[in-house]
Amino acid sequence: MPAPHRSRLTDVWSGHDPFPLSRRGLLASAGAASAATLLGAGAASASSGPSGGRGSAALVLHNARVFTGRSGGAPVEAVAVGRDGKILATGSNACVRRHVGRDTEVVDARGNTVMSGIHDGHVHPLGAGERSLRPSLASAETTVAELTALLTGFLADTGGPASEPDGWLVVEDWNPVGLLPTGTSPHHTMLDALRTRRPVVLVGGDGHNLWANQRALDIAGITAATPDPVGGKVVKGADGKPTGVLKDDAQALVKRHLPEPSTAELVAACAKVLELAAASGVTTMMDALVGRHELELYRALSAAGRLPQRIVPAIRLEAEQAKDPAASLAYARGLRREFEGVRGLRFGMVKVFLDGVIEYPAQTAALLEPYLDGAGKPTSNRGELYTSAADYGRLTAAFNAAGWQMHAHGLGDRAVRTALDGYEYARRVTGHRDARNAIAHLQIVDPADLPRFARLGVAVCMQLQWASRDTWTMEALLPYIGPRRHRWMYPARSIEKAGARLTGGSDWPVDVLQVWNQLRTAIDRQGAFGEGGLYRELEGLSRDSALRMHTAGTAWQLRQEQLTGTVEAGKAADLVLLDRDVTRCPVSDISDTGVRMTLVGGRVVHDAESTSGRAASARAERARSAPRPASYAAVHGGRHHACGH
């Protein structure tokens, strides 16, 4: 696809040039100022901006196919960005031309899409930065022998003999369902066989599982007598001894002993992944797992001028905290008071885990009916519900009454119902009709609950890059829940038809950051790496719905729809210029979309033609072409043994 073209006014529009235009160095001048200051300039509340007149713009994007995110109206070809970081005007090329002055930067989009920046409504960007400092298994599926070879290499790469016996080996992006042959369960003895005395820990890419060797278990003091912590599980074998696998909040038993990188290392790594997000077109992120550690990192990034996106931090509450609404509210308010002066952050969200994950062998997602044994017979396991509906309702009521929003991890249908029950209670008690509480993931939803989302005004935050036929949705799931429930996997269109608001998120780095493949998968339910569509005819979204879901929909979820999410005069110029027209290109081509320019509050935070932008674009290209964790189908011969396809 052709790159955008910058030029003088005489090269932009045909016809008489009324005055010469000297090309303004927008990127250079933006880079010379503080990133935090420039971001703050565009973060003020939006007001009705001028739609005409001869006010000179800082930047004009023209010859574009503008996806405004609004219904109706004449086609839009050009956007003028004012010097206050807001959209000055939109309209035809001829209409917007009046805003070009002698120092206006003019960019020819060459028929490609200009649209609102992507709003990621559920992501862990600092986690992506921290993970990047450690070796990664990239969620690969391996035999035990293959895994041993990989870990042996990591041992050598992280100090070798000089790190014996006490240097921890911590490996990211372990695939908890990836041991082959399928069904092989991880055990500490497999890691103990490595030729090392070092403590070894494999951190699950799903964020819900950790696998430790015996040395790590010993350091953590984990024995057969160790009880399950609230919200977690120490997996034990038939002999009653720990297997080395820790689920959810039990991971902290080992994680508290892991060595921490320096603040400087973390800031540098996190700045790099935020550049990647900007190069992928992301302008706003709701960080779905935040405590003091993360807020201190954001403060350091902002002070260094390396926080390009708008960030809405969701303060995590532990399962025990959920039982004490007053103390939880005081905790959240305390963090807000301490960090609300950080430019680029906007507080008002809290996060609670209601359950775990659904795939075999974890099976900690809370289900209304029991899991099956893989052969169609019900078991006694309905997963784990970490917070009751009564506790969650009281917690929600306390936070909603104080003006905060709730964001629940609800993956199984019982957890989704628990969240809805809690939100219904809070609505009844507080009387608030626009709380905009959210549920994230919604992997399985009982159809009886579909009307409740709209009735309660709940934001439905889905990660639809997972909605394809692959190892995770088929082998690791279908035999364990059966076809009746499986049909209700990620029921996006059904929820939309029921009148609810869909919002989107990547859950990066639980999954790789593939923003545009994520949007494509929302449409065709297959994506670049799926082995077929997952109920495409029933649950695939229209292209327009998928684009709105990841822009205006998520802006609504985050209470910033008056500021961002659509392209219209008066709103902040949080915009992306793409390398193709995603409104018309074949759906399969959306996955490969490149971002030529990203603006936040009128400031260019990514320019693919700049030196730093080329490097970030290259990283984004590698992310686009990397297989997703769920796509390792070759080991199964391209066949889903669970369903015979």
PDB file of C-alpha atoms in Angstrom, residues 26 119 153 162 182 192 258 262 295 298 301-302 345 350 353 429 458 472 520 557 582 592 619:
ATOM      1  CA  LEU A  26       5.496  18.985  12.947  1.00  0.00           C
ATOM      2  CA  HIS A 119      -9.098   2.186  22.401  1.00  0.00           C
ATOM      3  CA  GLY A 153      19.394 -22.894  26.385  1.00  0.00           C
ATOM      4  CA  ALA A 162      27.966 -18.418  37.155  1.00  0.00           C
ATOM      5  CA  THR A 182      -2.085 -33.516  24.337  1.00  0.00           C
ATOM      6  CA  ASP A 192      13.829 -31.080  38.240  1.00  0.00           C
ATOM      7  CA  LEU A 258      11.416 -13.573  42.297  1.00  0.00           C
ATOM      8  CA  SER A 262      15.671  -2.135  38.386  1.00  0.00           C
ATOM      9  CA  LEU A 295       1.374   3.414  39.226  1.00  0.00           C
ATOM     10  CA  TYR A 298       3.489   5.168  35.051  1.00  0.00           C
ATOM     11  CA  LEU A 301       7.237   7.065  32.330  1.00  0.00           C
ATOM     12  CA  SER A 302       5.202  10.258  32.384  1.00  0.00           C
ATOM     13  CA  LEU A 345      -3.618   8.993  33.864  1.00  0.00           C
ATOM     14  CA  VAL A 350     -11.393  -0.961  39.838  1.00  0.00           C
ATOM     15  CA  PHE A 353     -11.361 -11.392  39.334  1.00  0.00           C
ATOM     16  CA  VAL A 429     -29.518   0.150  45.909  1.00  0.00           C
ATOM     17  CA  VAL A 458     -23.186  -3.039  31.272  1.00  0.00           C
ATOM     18  CA  TRP A 472      -7.661 -23.554  22.780  1.00  0.00           C
ATOM     19  CA  ARG A 520     -10.641  -8.951  11.541  1.00  0.00           C
ATOM     20  CA  GLN A 557     -16.866   2.207  28.470  1.00  0.00           C
ATOM     21  CA  VAL A 582      -9.998  -0.970   6.124  1.00  0.00           C
ATOM     22  CA  ASP A 592      -1.926  -7.011   7.784  1.00  0.00           C
ATOM     23  CA  ARG A 619       8.383  -4.484  15.771  1.00  0.00           C
TER      24      ARG A 619
END
